[in-house]
Amino acid sequence: SGGESGGDVTTITPGTAPGFPPFEMKESGELVGFDIDLLAAVVAEADGYELGSWQEYSFDSLIPALTSDKIDVVAAGMSINDDRDETIDFTDPYYNADQAILVRESGDFSPAELADLSGHKVGSQSGTTGETVSKNLVEEGTLKESSYNSYDSYVFAVQDLENGNIDAIILDLPVAQTFADQRPVSIAFTYETGERYGFGVREGDDDLQSALNEGLAAVRDSGQYEELRNEWFGG
Ligand code: ARG
């Protein structure tokens, strides 16, 4: 793998947005998670590249950081979609997700469908697909604009949910499941979006994109992908 044939090795700087467990989060000040381990494994299998040090951004600053060359690859549970595809390129998908609606575990508010959010306060992380679902609810009149709260991190949104400042959070299902395991919150229902996460690279960075795709395939073939999934999502 990387550089062993004697060619030049390019160091790529990865960027992420922690506060999205178990994909990326801070534990005792250290950045850890499935995306962190997976990208390291993928780059180790990608010819000609090595991983530099991780840079942390708010989620909505990741694409600007990539296009302005501050980072070279985004590993942040980022869903591949047409909007983003106009500005950046994605690797092959490495994880599937839908959206989930998270509420307090106490059960004082138990919505069964999106329409039930009407008259309640809802939060999402700024710039995410969860926010897109929330903003659509505002646009169609289900939610009042003043009832929607945008957060820099889902960690703050969960705190606001716990203390009653908001009544529901719209976020990716695997992350909702993790918060539900760790905090006094639970999933009220899921909302199918069929999202797929990819690593983001600059448009035109075709060599890096193919090297990461080859790395991803190698990591799947070797069983490392499955091992990391078991490690971070439990068996
Ligand atoms: N999958 C969602 C999206 O692409 C949410 C990603 C949030 N990621 C994060 N690291 N905070 O919009």
mmCIF file of C-alpha atoms and ligand atoms in Angstrom:
data_model
loop_
_atom_site.group_PDB
_atom_site.id
_atom_site.type_symbol
_atom_site.label_atom_id
_atom_site.label_comp_id
_atom_site.label_asym_id
_atom_site.label_seq_id
_atom_site.Cartn_x
_atom_site.Cartn_y
_atom_site.Cartn_z
ATOM 1 C CA SER A 1 0.000 0.000 0.000
ATOM 2 C CA GLY A 2 0.816 3.730 0.244
ATOM 3 C CA GLY A 3 4.269 4.659 -0.958
ATOM 4 C CA GLU A 4 5.837 1.217 -0.677
ATOM 5 C CA SER A 5 6.583 1.175 -4.372
ATOM 6 C CA GLY A 6 8.892 4.140 -3.829
ATOM 7 C CA GLY A 7 6.711 6.868 -5.374
ATOM 8 C CA ASP A 8 5.889 10.162 -3.698
ATOM 9 C CA VAL A 9 3.422 10.074 -0.848
ATOM 10 C CA THR A 10 0.899 12.896 -0.522
ATOM 11 C CA THR A 11 -0.299 13.833 2.960
ATOM 12 C CA ILE A 12 -4.022 14.616 3.047
ATOM 13 C CA THR A 13 -5.645 16.625 5.847
ATOM 14 C CA PRO A 14 -8.952 15.199 7.073
ATOM 15 C CA GLY A 15 -11.769 17.312 8.512
ATOM 16 C CA THR A 16 -14.741 16.334 10.655
ATOM 17 C CA ALA A 17 -17.451 17.725 12.946
ATOM 18 C CA PRO A 18 -17.454 15.921 16.318
ATOM 19 C CA GLY A 19 -20.605 15.572 18.410
ATOM 20 C CA PHE A 20 -22.056 12.919 16.091
ATOM 21 C CA PRO A 21 -21.604 9.651 18.016
ATOM 22 C CA PRO A 22 -20.501 7.018 17.213
ATOM 23 C CA PHE A 23 -19.170 8.443 13.913
ATOM 24 C CA GLU A 24 -17.087 11.236 15.473
ATOM 25 C CA MET A 25 -16.963 12.500 19.045
ATOM 26 C CA LYS A 26 -14.581 13.768 21.706
ATOM 27 C CA GLU A 27 -13.701 11.364 24.523
ATOM 28 C CA SER A 28 -11.401 12.775 27.223
ATOM 29 C CA GLY A 29 -10.376 15.445 24.728
ATOM 30 C CA GLU A 30 -9.539 12.890 22.060
ATOM 31 C CA LEU A 31 -11.246 12.633 18.684
ATOM 32 C CA VAL A 32 -12.596 9.091 18.224
ATOM 33 C CA GLY A 33 -15.263 7.252 16.257
ATOM 34 C CA PHE A 34 -16.173 5.007 13.340
ATOM 35 C CA ASP A 35 -15.379 7.648 10.677
ATOM 36 C CA ILE A 36 -12.013 8.356 12.304
ATOM 37 C CA ASP A 37 -10.986 4.688 12.309
ATOM 38 C CA LEU A 38 -12.530 3.912 8.926
ATOM 39 C CA LEU A 39 -10.781 6.760 7.096
ATOM 40 C CA ALA A 40 -7.455 5.791 8.697
ATOM 41 C CA ALA A 41 -7.913 2.195 7.506
ATOM 42 C CA VAL A 42 -8.983 3.334 4.028
ATOM 43 C CA VAL A 43 -6.029 5.718 3.570
ATOM 44 C CA ALA A 44 -3.624 3.013 4.795
ATOM 45 C CA GLU A 45 -4.861 0.978 1.790
ATOM 46 C CA ALA A 46 -4.854 3.941 -0.621
ATOM 47 C CA ASP A 47 -1.744 4.026 -2.822
ATOM 48 C CA GLY A 48 0.217 7.246 -2.669
ATOM 49 C CA TYR A 49 -1.517 8.896 0.276
ATOM 50 C CA GLU A 50 -1.059 9.217 4.024
ATOM 51 C CA LEU A 51 -3.305 10.861 6.600
ATOM 52 C CA GLY A 52 -2.329 14.185 8.200
ATOM 53 C CA SER A 53 -3.790 15.513 11.441
ATOM 54 C CA TRP A 54 -7.547 15.879 11.930
ATOM 55 C CA GLN A 55 -9.125 19.332 11.780
ATOM 56 C CA GLU A 56 -12.411 20.029 13.533
ATOM 57 C CA TYR A 57 -15.137 22.294 12.147
ATOM 58 C CA SER A 58 -18.821 22.858 12.669
ATOM 59 C CA PHE A 59 -20.677 20.660 10.183
ATOM 60 C CA ASP A 60 -21.820 23.562 8.008
ATOM 61 C CA SER A 61 -18.197 24.796 7.679
ATOM 62 C CA LEU A 62 -16.808 21.523 6.320
ATOM 63 C CA ILE A 63 -17.598 22.053 2.635
ATOM 64 C CA PRO A 64 -16.210 25.642 2.692
ATOM 65 C CA ALA A 65 -13.078 24.297 4.465
ATOM 66 C CA LEU A 66 -12.701 21.684 1.725
ATOM 67 C CA THR A 67 -13.219 24.036 -1.209
ATOM 68 C CA SER A 68 -10.794 26.588 0.305
ATOM 69 C CA ASP A 69 -8.062 23.894 0.677
ATOM 70 C CA LYS A 70 -7.972 23.964 4.493
ATOM 71 C CA ILE A 71 -8.754 20.251 4.445
ATOM 72 C CA ASP A 72 -8.543 17.615 1.690
ATOM 73 C CA VAL A 73 -11.174 15.112 2.741
ATOM 74 C CA VAL A 74 -14.405 15.279 4.776
ATOM 75 C CA ALA A 75 -15.257 12.319 7.017
ATOM 76 C CA ALA A 76 -18.347 13.419 8.914
ATOM 77 C CA GLY A 77 -21.258 11.083 8.283
ATOM 78 C CA MET A 78 -21.993 13.329 5.338
ATOM 79 C CA SER A 79 -24.905 12.194 3.195
ATOM 80 C CA ILE A 80 -24.320 12.150 -0.527
ATOM 81 C CA ASN A 81 -26.902 14.409 -2.179
ATOM 82 C CA ASP A 82 -27.363 16.421 -5.374
ATOM 83 C CA ASP A 83 -26.952 19.812 -3.679
ATOM 84 C CA ARG A 84 -23.561 18.912 -2.263
ATOM 85 C CA ASP A 85 -22.554 17.043 -5.406
ATOM 86 C CA GLU A 86 -22.662 20.359 -7.271
ATOM 87 C CA THR A 87 -19.825 21.706 -5.102
ATOM 88 C CA ILE A 88 -17.765 18.655 -4.062
ATOM 89 C CA ASP A 89 -17.268 15.022 -5.041
ATOM 90 C CA PHE A 90 -17.997 11.945 -2.950
ATOM 91 C CA THR A 91 -16.428 8.523 -2.645
ATOM 92 C CA ASP A 92 -18.530 5.397 -2.906
ATOM 93 C CA PRO A 93 -21.028 5.146 -0.020
ATOM 94 C CA TYR A 94 -19.850 3.540 3.227
ATOM 95 C CA TYR A 95 -22.937 3.713 5.486
ATOM 96 C CA ASN A 96 -26.748 3.901 5.111
ATOM 97 C CA ALA A 97 -29.011 6.021 7.290
ATOM 98 C CA ASP A 98 -32.554 7.329 7.652
ATOM 99 C CA GLN A 99 -33.745 10.151 9.894
ATOM 100 C CA ALA A 100 -35.212 9.654 13.380
ATOM 101 C CA ILE A 101 -37.267 11.806 15.715
ATOM 102 C CA LEU A 102 -35.802 11.931 19.206
ATOM 103 C CA VAL A 103 -37.923 12.913 22.227
ATOM 104 C CA ARG A 104 -37.597 12.866 26.035
ATOM 105 C CA GLU A 105 -37.673 9.391 27.543
ATOM 106 C CA SER A 106 -40.322 10.546 30.050
ATOM 107 C CA GLY A 107 -42.911 10.204 27.275
ATOM 108 C CA ASP A 108 -44.513 13.623 27.901
ATOM 109 C CA PHE A 109 -44.534 14.084 24.115
ATOM 110 C CA SER A 110 -44.810 10.999 21.853
ATOM 111 C CA PRO A 111 -45.319 11.975 18.212
ATOM 112 C CA ALA A 112 -46.042 9.158 15.746
ATOM 113 C CA GLU A 113 -45.528 11.062 12.487
ATOM 114 C CA LEU A 114 -44.080 14.368 11.291
ATOM 115 C CA ALA A 115 -47.503 16.093 11.342
ATOM 116 C CA ASP A 116 -47.634 15.511 15.120
ATOM 117 C CA LEU A 117 -44.693 17.906 15.545
ATOM 118 C CA SER A 118 -47.086 20.773 14.814
ATOM 119 C CA GLY A 119 -47.300 23.172 17.772
ATOM 120 C CA HIS A 120 -44.047 21.865 19.269
ATOM 121 C CA LYS A 121 -40.433 23.021 19.289
ATOM 122 C CA VAL A 122 -38.037 21.113 17.070
ATOM 123 C CA GLY A 123 -34.233 21.209 16.701
ATOM 124 C CA SER A 124 -31.642 20.005 14.179
ATOM 125 C CA GLN A 125 -27.981 20.597 13.465
ATOM 126 C CA SER A 126 -27.229 23.457 11.115
ATOM 127 C CA GLY A 127 -26.559 22.414 7.527
ATOM 128 C CA THR A 128 -27.656 18.795 7.919
ATOM 129 C CA THR A 129 -30.240 16.722 6.115
ATOM 130 C CA GLY A 130 -32.158 16.679 9.433
ATOM 131 C CA GLU A 131 -32.359 20.446 9.152
ATOM 132 C CA THR A 132 -33.689 20.085 5.609
ATOM 133 C CA VAL A 133 -36.541 17.908 6.944
ATOM 134 C CA SER A 134 -37.250 20.530 9.651
ATOM 135 C CA LYS A 135 -37.169 23.423 7.189
ATOM 136 C CA ASN A 136 -39.571 21.585 4.894
ATOM 137 C CA LEU A 137 -41.977 21.311 7.834
ATOM 138 C CA VAL A 138 -41.691 25.082 8.326
ATOM 139 C CA GLU A 139 -42.232 25.696 4.623
ATOM 140 C CA GLU A 140 -45.362 23.537 4.445
ATOM 141 C CA GLY A 141 -46.728 25.228 7.588
ATOM 142 C CA THR A 142 -46.524 22.233 9.952
ATOM 143 C CA LEU A 143 -43.967 24.072 12.117
ATOM 144 C CA LYS A 144 -43.865 27.757 12.926
ATOM 145 C CA GLU A 145 -40.545 29.314 11.928
ATOM 146 C CA SER A 146 -40.057 30.471 15.547
ATOM 147 C CA SER A 147 -40.513 26.850 16.720
ATOM 148 C CA TYR A 148 -37.463 25.645 14.820
ATOM 149 C CA ASN A 149 -34.026 25.804 16.539
ATOM 150 C CA SER A 150 -30.772 25.324 14.655
ATOM 151 C CA TYR A 151 -27.747 23.976 16.603
ATOM 152 C CA ASP A 152 -24.010 23.899 15.899
ATOM 153 C CA SER A 153 -23.870 20.425 17.445
ATOM 154 C CA TYR A 154 -26.414 17.706 18.179
ATOM 155 C CA VAL A 155 -24.859 17.499 21.657
ATOM 156 C CA PHE A 156 -26.351 20.929 22.480
ATOM 157 C CA ALA A 157 -29.664 19.966 20.903
ATOM 158 C CA VAL A 158 -29.879 16.878 23.148
ATOM 159 C CA GLN A 159 -29.170 19.064 26.215
ATOM 160 C CA ASP A 160 -32.001 21.407 25.186
ATOM 161 C CA LEU A 161 -34.309 18.430 24.656
ATOM 162 C CA GLU A 162 -33.482 17.022 28.088
ATOM 163 C CA ASN A 163 -34.123 20.326 29.862
ATOM 164 C CA GLY A 164 -37.356 20.996 27.993
ATOM 165 C CA ASN A 165 -36.277 23.901 25.784
ATOM 166 C CA ILE A 166 -37.307 21.885 22.736
ATOM 167 C CA ASP A 167 -39.626 18.863 22.333
ATOM 168 C CA ALA A 168 -38.044 16.890 19.501
ATOM 169 C CA ILE A 169 -34.856 16.563 17.451
ATOM 170 C CA ILE A 170 -34.632 15.410 13.851
ATOM 171 C CA LEU A 171 -31.323 13.609 13.229
ATOM 172 C CA ASP A 172 -29.702 10.592 11.632
ATOM 173 C CA LEU A 173 -31.042 7.289 12.992
ATOM 174 C CA PRO A 174 -27.701 5.669 14.001
ATOM 175 C CA VAL A 175 -26.798 8.791 15.989
ATOM 176 C CA ALA A 176 -30.262 8.991 17.545
ATOM 177 C CA GLN A 177 -29.805 5.361 18.649
ATOM 178 C CA THR A 178 -26.481 6.225 20.276
ATOM 179 C CA PHE A 179 -27.944 9.203 22.169
ATOM 180 C CA ALA A 180 -30.901 7.024 23.218
ATOM 181 C CA ASP A 181 -28.435 4.501 24.705
ATOM 182 C CA GLN A 182 -26.524 7.178 26.617
ATOM 183 C CA ARG A 183 -29.048 9.872 27.582
ATOM 184 C CA PRO A 184 -32.638 10.022 28.917
ATOM 185 C CA VAL A 185 -34.036 10.338 25.377
ATOM 186 C CA SER A 186 -35.733 7.888 23.037
ATOM 187 C CA ILE A 187 -36.690 7.486 19.386
ATOM 188 C CA ALA A 188 -40.361 8.321 18.787
ATOM 189 C CA PHE A 189 -40.379 7.189 15.152
ATOM 190 C CA THR A 190 -38.148 6.984 12.108
ATOM 191 C CA TYR A 191 -38.542 8.855 8.841
ATOM 192 C CA GLU A 192 -37.159 7.038 5.806
ATOM 193 C CA THR A 193 -34.800 9.067 3.649
ATOM 194 C CA GLY A 194 -32.477 6.350 2.327
ATOM 195 C CA GLU A 195 -29.343 8.449 2.869
ATOM 196 C CA ARG A 196 -25.867 7.125 2.156
ATOM 197 C CA TYR A 197 -22.691 8.556 3.666
ATOM 198 C CA GLY A 198 -19.595 9.189 1.570
ATOM 199 C CA PHE A 199 -16.227 10.823 2.171
ATOM 200 C CA GLY A 200 -16.092 14.228 0.494
ATOM 201 C CA VAL A 201 -13.210 15.400 -1.706
ATOM 202 C CA ARG A 202 -12.682 18.517 -3.812
ATOM 203 C CA GLU A 203 -14.227 18.491 -7.249
ATOM 204 C CA GLY A 204 -11.579 17.365 -9.725
ATOM 205 C CA ASP A 205 -9.473 15.595 -7.090
ATOM 206 C CA ASP A 206 -10.014 12.442 -9.117
ATOM 207 C CA ASP A 207 -6.793 10.673 -8.112
ATOM 208 C CA LEU A 208 -7.653 10.981 -4.423
ATOM 209 C CA GLN A 209 -11.264 9.972 -5.061
ATOM 210 C CA SER A 210 -10.204 6.755 -6.865
ATOM 211 C CA ALA A 211 -7.522 5.976 -4.295
ATOM 212 C CA LEU A 212 -10.109 6.285 -1.492
ATOM 213 C CA ASN A 213 -12.584 4.120 -3.419
ATOM 214 C CA GLU A 214 -9.900 1.469 -3.880
ATOM 215 C CA GLY A 215 -9.018 1.752 -0.190
ATOM 216 C CA LEU A 216 -12.667 1.380 0.759
ATOM 217 C CA ALA A 217 -13.001 -1.747 -1.390
ATOM 218 C CA ALA A 218 -9.823 -3.210 0.138
ATOM 219 C CA VAL A 219 -11.064 -2.500 3.676
ATOM 220 C CA ARG A 220 -14.363 -4.249 2.891
ATOM 221 C CA ASP A 221 -12.590 -7.253 1.323
ATOM 222 C CA SER A 222 -10.179 -7.690 4.222
ATOM 223 C CA GLY A 223 -12.964 -7.768 6.824
ATOM 224 C CA GLN A 224 -11.688 -4.583 8.508
ATOM 225 C CA TYR A 225 -14.875 -2.727 7.626
ATOM 226 C CA GLU A 226 -16.979 -5.376 9.358
ATOM 227 C CA GLU A 227 -14.671 -5.319 12.401
ATOM 228 C CA LEU A 228 -14.979 -1.549 12.745
ATOM 229 C CA ARG A 229 -18.762 -1.735 12.401
ATOM 230 C CA ASN A 230 -18.916 -4.315 15.165
ATOM 231 C CA GLU A 231 -16.584 -2.263 17.332
ATOM 232 C CA TRP A 232 -18.537 0.996 17.018
ATOM 233 C CA PHE A 233 -22.120 -0.219 16.591
ATOM 234 C CA GLY A 234 -22.009 -3.382 18.680
ATOM 235 C CA GLY A 235 -22.834 -6.873 17.499
HETATM 236 N N1 ARG B 1 -25.937 12.825 7.552
HETATM 237 C C1 ARG B 1 -26.348 14.158 7.842
HETATM 238 C C2 ARG B 1 -25.966 15.094 6.716
HETATM 239 O O1 ARG B 1 -25.182 14.741 5.904
HETATM 240 C C3 ARG B 1 -25.819 14.676 9.156
HETATM 241 C C4 ARG B 1 -24.327 14.659 9.284
HETATM 242 C C5 ARG B 1 -23.819 15.373 10.527
HETATM 243 N N2 ARG B 1 -22.460 15.043 10.763
HETATM 244 C C6 ARG B 1 -21.700 15.494 11.789
HETATM 245 N N3 ARG B 1 -20.477 15.068 11.882
HETATM 246 N N4 ARG B 1 -22.178 16.327 12.657
HETATM 247 O O2 ARG B 1 -26.423 16.187 6.624
#
